[in-house]
Amino acid sequence: NAGVTQTPKFQVLKTGQSMTLQCAQDMNHEYMSWYRQDPGMGLRLIHYSVGAGITDQGEVPNGYNVSRSTTEDFPLRLLSAAPSQTSVYFCASSSKPGQGAGGANVLTFGAGSRLTVL
Amino acid sequence: AQSVAQPEDQVNVAEGNPLTVKCTYSVSGNPYLFWYVQYPNRGLQFLLKYITGDNLVKGSYGFEAEFNKSQTSFHLKKPSALVSDSALYFCAVRDGGYSTLTFGKGTMLLVSP
């Protein structure tokens, strides 16, 4: 089992460029999410999805778009990159809250994607 | 709304000594509580969770956590620290009525030989 796979691992962008961070999971998880990790800020939720065709905003959604056309994939799009989006991005997935393991949605994380915007 | 506070940016402990990493939470409903660990340049790994039942929860690598409802705390503990425990630790909470996890800012644990 590959778990959660994120690509690319590293990316450097110029201000104004667009790009997509890819996330794929092979665990048939319904719930998927994107977090960003910044020093002293912990992990902050960007967007999440509770199933194919359903997405919602998290704490810091501005400047990012997501879509969920399949259960396996949950790409994160940066529309016009800004230096403030320099961060490490993590994708995570779990079974649907309320199902399995006593209702606890234990997240499985990808290895992360380090993005630098110049 | 749900929130988590980790009051210590860093905890230093000598190898072999007990360790505690503190976490307090705020939810409006019943809390689901989690601890995750992050080693350098890696993603987060699940350590343990509290859903219901016994207030003392045992997890991976000899870690345990104590749920205290009156103090709204969920401190992570280990009786004897190892140098290899040095990492960044995150507490997280999910209010039973929500689908998302909220993470604390993280506490760096440094275990000296």
mmCIF file of C-alpha atoms in Angstrom:
data_model
loop_
_atom_site.group_PDB
_atom_site.id
_atom_site.type_symbol
_atom_site.label_atom_id
_atom_site.label_comp_id
_atom_site.label_asym_id
_atom_site.label_seq_id
_atom_site.Cartn_x
_atom_site.Cartn_y
_atom_site.Cartn_z
ATOM 1 C CA ASN A 1 0.000 0.000 0.000
ATOM 2 C CA ALA A 2 1.403 3.377 -1.026
ATOM 3 C CA GLY A 3 -0.861 5.313 1.351
ATOM 4 C CA VAL A 4 -0.961 9.016 0.493
ATOM 5 C CA THR A 5 1.289 10.164 -2.344
ATOM 6 C CA GLN A 6 2.100 13.815 -2.928
ATOM 7 C CA THR A 7 3.893 15.302 -5.917
ATOM 8 C CA PRO A 8 6.065 17.240 -6.383
ATOM 9 C CA LYS A 9 8.197 17.088 -3.234
ATOM 10 C CA PHE A 10 9.827 20.425 -4.004
ATOM 11 C CA GLN A 11 8.783 23.339 -6.226
ATOM 12 C CA VAL A 12 10.007 26.870 -6.789
ATOM 13 C CA LEU A 13 7.626 29.343 -8.396
ATOM 14 C CA LYS A 14 7.735 32.973 -9.359
ATOM 15 C CA THR A 15 5.078 35.349 -8.104
ATOM 16 C CA GLY A 16 1.989 35.120 -10.294
ATOM 17 C CA GLN A 17 2.627 31.642 -11.628
ATOM 18 C CA SER A 18 0.074 28.908 -11.167
ATOM 19 C CA MET A 19 0.607 25.279 -10.298
ATOM 20 C CA THR A 20 -1.107 22.181 -8.995
ATOM 21 C CA LEU A 21 -0.012 20.016 -6.074
ATOM 22 C CA GLN A 22 -1.122 16.459 -6.614
ATOM 23 C CA CYS A 23 -2.430 14.127 -3.925
ATOM 24 C CA ALA A 24 -3.525 10.523 -4.400
ATOM 25 C CA GLN A 25 -4.531 7.858 -1.895
ATOM 26 C CA ASP A 26 -5.125 4.163 -2.423
ATOM 27 C CA MET A 27 -6.972 3.372 0.816
ATOM 28 C CA ASN A 28 -10.476 4.134 -0.478
ATOM 29 C CA HIS A 29 -10.744 6.964 2.040
ATOM 30 C CA GLU A 30 -13.725 9.258 1.645
ATOM 31 C CA TYR A 31 -12.232 12.160 3.572
ATOM 32 C CA MET A 32 -9.277 14.108 2.158
ATOM 33 C CA SER A 33 -7.741 17.392 3.215
ATOM 34 C CA TRP A 34 -4.940 19.842 2.574
ATOM 35 C CA TYR A 35 -2.963 21.564 5.316
ATOM 36 C CA ARG A 36 -0.140 24.037 5.217
ATOM 37 C CA GLN A 37 2.596 24.051 7.829
ATOM 38 C CA ASP A 38 4.392 27.247 8.724
ATOM 39 C CA PRO A 39 6.892 27.823 11.571
ATOM 40 C CA GLY A 40 5.109 28.741 14.789
ATOM 41 C CA MET A 41 1.688 28.316 13.158
ATOM 42 C CA GLY A 42 1.241 24.566 13.292
ATOM 43 C CA LEU A 43 -0.938 22.993 10.630
ATOM 44 C CA ARG A 44 -3.755 25.021 9.174
ATOM 45 C CA LEU A 45 -6.541 23.521 7.109
ATOM 46 C CA ILE A 46 -6.863 24.884 3.581
ATOM 47 C CA HIS A 47 -9.623 22.800 1.986
ATOM 48 C CA TYR A 48 -11.207 19.447 2.613
ATOM 49 C CA SER A 49 -13.525 16.959 0.975
ATOM 50 C CA VAL A 50 -15.889 14.381 2.490
ATOM 51 C CA GLY A 51 -16.368 12.532 -0.784
ATOM 52 C CA ALA A 52 -16.169 12.732 -4.561
ATOM 53 C CA GLY A 53 -17.829 15.893 -5.831
ATOM 54 C CA ILE A 54 -17.924 17.543 -2.382
ATOM 55 C CA THR A 55 -15.410 20.114 -1.185
ATOM 56 C CA ASP A 56 -15.408 22.779 1.489
ATOM 57 C CA GLN A 57 -13.190 25.546 2.775
ATOM 58 C CA GLY A 58 -10.986 25.289 5.799
ATOM 59 C CA GLU A 59 -9.293 27.978 7.853
ATOM 60 C CA VAL A 60 -7.069 29.499 5.133
ATOM 61 C CA PRO A 61 -8.655 28.871 1.701
ATOM 62 C CA ASN A 62 -7.834 32.139 -0.075
ATOM 63 C CA GLY A 63 -5.629 31.720 -3.142
ATOM 64 C CA TYR A 64 -6.278 27.994 -3.429
ATOM 65 C CA ASN A 65 -8.756 25.863 -5.348
ATOM 66 C CA VAL A 66 -9.577 22.184 -5.050
ATOM 67 C CA SER A 67 -11.724 19.643 -6.811
ATOM 68 C CA ARG A 68 -12.606 16.018 -6.090
ATOM 69 C CA SER A 69 -13.623 14.211 -9.234
ATOM 70 C CA THR A 70 -12.580 10.777 -7.945
ATOM 71 C CA THR A 71 -12.271 9.176 -4.510
ATOM 72 C CA GLU A 72 -8.516 8.720 -5.005
ATOM 73 C CA ASP A 73 -7.373 12.198 -6.077
ATOM 74 C CA PHE A 74 -7.542 15.609 -4.436
ATOM 75 C CA PRO A 75 -5.380 18.194 -6.244
ATOM 76 C CA LEU A 76 -4.651 21.623 -4.777
ATOM 77 C CA ARG A 77 -4.347 24.487 -7.254
ATOM 78 C CA LEU A 78 -2.538 27.750 -6.633
ATOM 79 C CA LEU A 79 -4.119 30.240 -8.981
ATOM 80 C CA SER A 80 -1.569 33.066 -8.820
ATOM 81 C CA ALA A 81 1.270 32.264 -6.458
ATOM 82 C CA ALA A 82 2.318 34.806 -3.843
ATOM 83 C CA PRO A 83 5.333 34.809 -1.497
ATOM 84 C CA SER A 84 2.899 34.333 1.425
ATOM 85 C CA GLN A 85 2.138 30.895 0.009
ATOM 86 C CA THR A 86 5.695 29.731 0.629
ATOM 87 C CA SER A 87 5.094 26.787 2.932
ATOM 88 C CA VAL A 88 5.129 23.041 3.331
ATOM 89 C CA TYR A 89 1.885 21.479 2.176
ATOM 90 C CA PHE A 90 0.486 18.225 3.483
ATOM 91 C CA CYS A 91 -2.309 16.143 2.089
ATOM 92 C CA ALA A 92 -4.100 13.786 4.476
ATOM 93 C CA SER A 93 -6.897 11.269 4.191
ATOM 94 C CA SER A 94 -9.069 9.175 6.467
ATOM 95 C CA SER A 95 -12.188 7.106 6.578
ATOM 96 C CA LYS A 96 -15.326 9.175 6.867
ATOM 97 C CA PRO A 97 -15.830 10.637 10.358
ATOM 98 C CA GLY A 98 -18.226 8.418 12.238
ATOM 99 C CA GLN A 99 -17.072 5.258 10.491
ATOM 100 C CA GLY A 100 -14.507 2.753 11.667
ATOM 101 C CA ALA A 101 -12.216 2.825 14.674
ATOM 102 C CA GLY A 102 -14.966 4.011 16.989
ATOM 103 C CA GLY A 103 -15.752 7.010 14.845
ATOM 104 C CA ALA A 104 -12.253 8.452 14.993
ATOM 105 C CA ASN A 105 -10.933 9.692 11.712
ATOM 106 C CA VAL A 106 -7.239 8.944 12.102
ATOM 107 C CA LEU A 107 -5.492 10.894 9.376
ATOM 108 C CA THR A 108 -2.844 9.359 7.143
ATOM 109 C CA PHE A 109 -0.474 12.039 5.894
ATOM 110 C CA GLY A 110 1.590 12.323 2.760
ATOM 111 C CA ALA A 111 5.294 13.167 2.958
ATOM 112 C CA GLY A 112 4.714 16.817 2.120
ATOM 113 C CA SER A 113 5.437 19.255 -0.696
ATOM 114 C CA ARG A 114 7.788 22.149 -0.048
ATOM 115 C CA LEU A 115 6.830 25.197 -2.077
ATOM 116 C CA THR A 116 8.874 28.372 -2.422
ATOM 117 C CA VAL A 117 7.423 31.427 -4.136
ATOM 118 C CA LEU A 118 9.947 34.076 -5.146
ATOM 119 C CA ALA B 1 -15.780 26.146 17.133
ATOM 120 C CA GLN B 2 -12.922 23.901 18.157
ATOM 121 C CA SER B 3 -9.415 24.875 19.191
ATOM 122 C CA VAL B 4 -6.247 23.430 20.668
ATOM 123 C CA ALA B 5 -3.478 25.059 22.679
ATOM 124 C CA GLN B 6 0.023 23.718 23.196
ATOM 125 C CA PRO B 7 1.515 26.169 25.682
ATOM 126 C CA GLU B 8 5.150 25.090 25.279
ATOM 127 C CA ASP B 9 7.101 25.716 22.095
ATOM 128 C CA GLN B 10 9.848 23.393 23.313
ATOM 129 C CA VAL B 11 10.311 20.787 26.020
ATOM 130 C CA ASN B 12 13.767 19.638 27.064
ATOM 131 C CA VAL B 13 14.305 16.420 28.971
ATOM 132 C CA ALA B 14 17.232 14.131 29.709
ATOM 133 C CA GLU B 15 17.197 10.594 28.393
ATOM 134 C CA GLY B 16 15.666 8.209 30.903
ATOM 135 C CA ASN B 17 13.580 10.892 32.598
ATOM 136 C CA PRO B 18 9.807 11.082 32.290
ATOM 137 C CA LEU B 19 8.391 13.539 29.788
ATOM 138 C CA THR B 20 5.154 15.478 29.511
ATOM 139 C CA VAL B 21 3.946 17.519 26.547
ATOM 140 C CA LYS B 22 0.926 19.632 27.389
ATOM 141 C CA CYS B 23 -2.278 20.152 25.426
ATOM 142 C CA THR B 24 -5.567 21.854 26.253
ATOM 143 C CA TYR B 25 -8.619 21.986 24.032
ATOM 144 C CA SER B 26 -11.914 23.748 23.548
ATOM 145 C CA VAL B 27 -14.993 22.203 21.936
ATOM 146 C CA SER B 28 -18.725 22.635 22.254
ATOM 147 C CA GLY B 29 -19.533 18.934 22.029
ATOM 148 C CA ASN B 30 -17.729 15.708 22.855
ATOM 149 C CA PRO B 31 -14.046 15.827 21.927
ATOM 150 C CA TYR B 32 -12.093 13.378 19.860
ATOM 151 C CA LEU B 33 -8.431 13.975 20.746
ATOM 152 C CA PHE B 34 -5.266 12.940 18.964
ATOM 153 C CA TRP B 35 -1.501 13.145 19.193
ATOM 154 C CA TYR B 36 0.689 13.076 16.102
ATOM 155 C CA VAL B 37 4.487 13.156 15.793
ATOM 156 C CA GLN B 38 6.595 14.641 13.009
ATOM 157 C CA TYR B 39 10.204 13.686 12.452
ATOM 158 C CA PRO B 40 12.422 16.020 10.381
ATOM 159 C CA ASN B 41 11.394 16.283 6.730
ATOM 160 C CA ARG B 42 8.600 13.768 7.183
ATOM 161 C CA GLY B 43 4.823 13.811 7.296
ATOM 162 C CA LEU B 44 2.892 13.455 10.514
ATOM 163 C CA GLN B 45 2.454 10.038 12.102
ATOM 164 C CA PHE B 46 -0.418 9.049 14.375
ATOM 165 C CA LEU B 47 0.525 8.242 17.998
ATOM 166 C CA LEU B 48 -2.711 7.783 19.911
ATOM 167 C CA LYS B 49 -6.297 8.920 20.254
ATOM 168 C CA TYR B 50 -9.024 9.379 22.838
ATOM 169 C CA ILE B 51 -12.608 8.762 21.815
ATOM 170 C CA THR B 52 -14.362 7.572 24.929
ATOM 171 C CA GLY B 53 -13.775 5.243 27.852
ATOM 172 C CA ASP B 54 -10.628 5.091 29.970
ATOM 173 C CA ASN B 55 -9.020 8.436 30.581
ATOM 174 C CA LEU B 56 -5.534 6.972 30.171
ATOM 175 C CA VAL B 57 -4.840 6.085 26.558
ATOM 176 C CA LYS B 58 -1.827 4.064 25.458
ATOM 177 C CA GLY B 59 -0.278 4.506 22.041
ATOM 178 C CA SER B 60 2.745 3.799 19.894
ATOM 179 C CA TYR B 61 6.397 3.827 21.039
ATOM 180 C CA GLY B 62 5.500 3.706 24.752
ATOM 181 C CA PHE B 63 3.598 6.988 24.748
ATOM 182 C CA GLU B 64 0.392 7.522 26.673
ATOM 183 C CA ALA B 65 -1.958 10.424 27.227
ATOM 184 C CA GLU B 66 -4.337 11.344 29.998
ATOM 185 C CA PHE B 67 -7.724 12.848 29.200
ATOM 186 C CA ASN B 68 -8.980 15.253 31.867
ATOM 187 C CA LYS B 69 -12.454 16.562 31.113
ATOM 188 C CA SER B 70 -12.628 19.045 33.982
ATOM 189 C CA GLN B 71 -9.335 20.648 32.962
ATOM 190 C CA THR B 72 -9.991 20.167 29.223
ATOM 191 C CA SER B 73 -6.520 18.724 28.859
ATOM 192 C CA PHE B 74 -4.937 15.834 27.021
ATOM 193 C CA HIS B 75 -1.274 15.746 28.023
ATOM 194 C CA LEU B 76 1.148 13.374 26.326
ATOM 195 C CA LYS B 77 3.431 11.376 28.598
ATOM 196 C CA LYS B 78 6.176 8.800 28.542
ATOM 197 C CA PRO B 79 7.785 7.254 31.632
ATOM 198 C CA SER B 80 11.330 7.151 30.225
ATOM 199 C CA ALA B 81 12.406 9.366 27.327
ATOM 200 C CA LEU B 82 14.706 8.243 24.525
ATOM 201 C CA VAL B 83 16.939 10.419 22.356
ATOM 202 C CA SER B 84 15.018 9.031 19.377
ATOM 203 C CA ASP B 85 11.818 10.594 20.770
ATOM 204 C CA SER B 86 13.169 14.005 19.768
ATOM 205 C CA ALA B 87 10.634 15.351 17.277
ATOM 206 C CA LEU B 88 7.777 17.811 16.806
ATOM 207 C CA TYR B 89 4.547 16.767 18.532
ATOM 208 C CA PHE B 90 1.084 17.959 17.578
ATOM 209 C CA CYS B 91 -2.121 17.718 19.544
ATOM 210 C CA ALA B 92 -5.366 17.762 17.549
ATOM 211 C CA VAL B 93 -9.074 17.853 18.355
ATOM 212 C CA ARG B 94 -12.285 17.125 16.528
ATOM 213 C CA ASP B 95 -15.592 18.231 17.957
ATOM 214 C CA GLY B 96 -18.047 15.366 17.516
ATOM 215 C CA GLY B 97 -20.253 17.555 15.367
ATOM 216 C CA TYR B 98 -17.494 18.465 12.912
ATOM 217 C CA SER B 99 -15.654 16.533 10.238
ATOM 218 C CA THR B 100 -12.309 18.354 10.395
ATOM 219 C CA LEU B 101 -9.319 18.153 12.739
ATOM 220 C CA THR B 102 -7.837 21.276 14.301
ATOM 221 C CA PHE B 103 -4.161 21.090 15.219
ATOM 222 C CA GLY B 104 -2.151 22.891 17.837
ATOM 223 C CA LYS B 105 0.988 24.807 16.934
ATOM 224 C CA GLY B 106 3.237 21.957 17.916
ATOM 225 C CA THR B 107 5.794 21.354 20.663
ATOM 226 C CA MET B 108 9.394 20.472 19.888
ATOM 227 C CA LEU B 109 10.644 17.748 22.194
ATOM 228 C CA LEU B 110 14.410 17.570 22.644
ATOM 229 C CA VAL B 111 15.811 14.614 24.562
ATOM 230 C CA SER B 112 19.452 14.969 25.517
ATOM 231 C CA PRO B 113 21.777 11.984 26.035
#
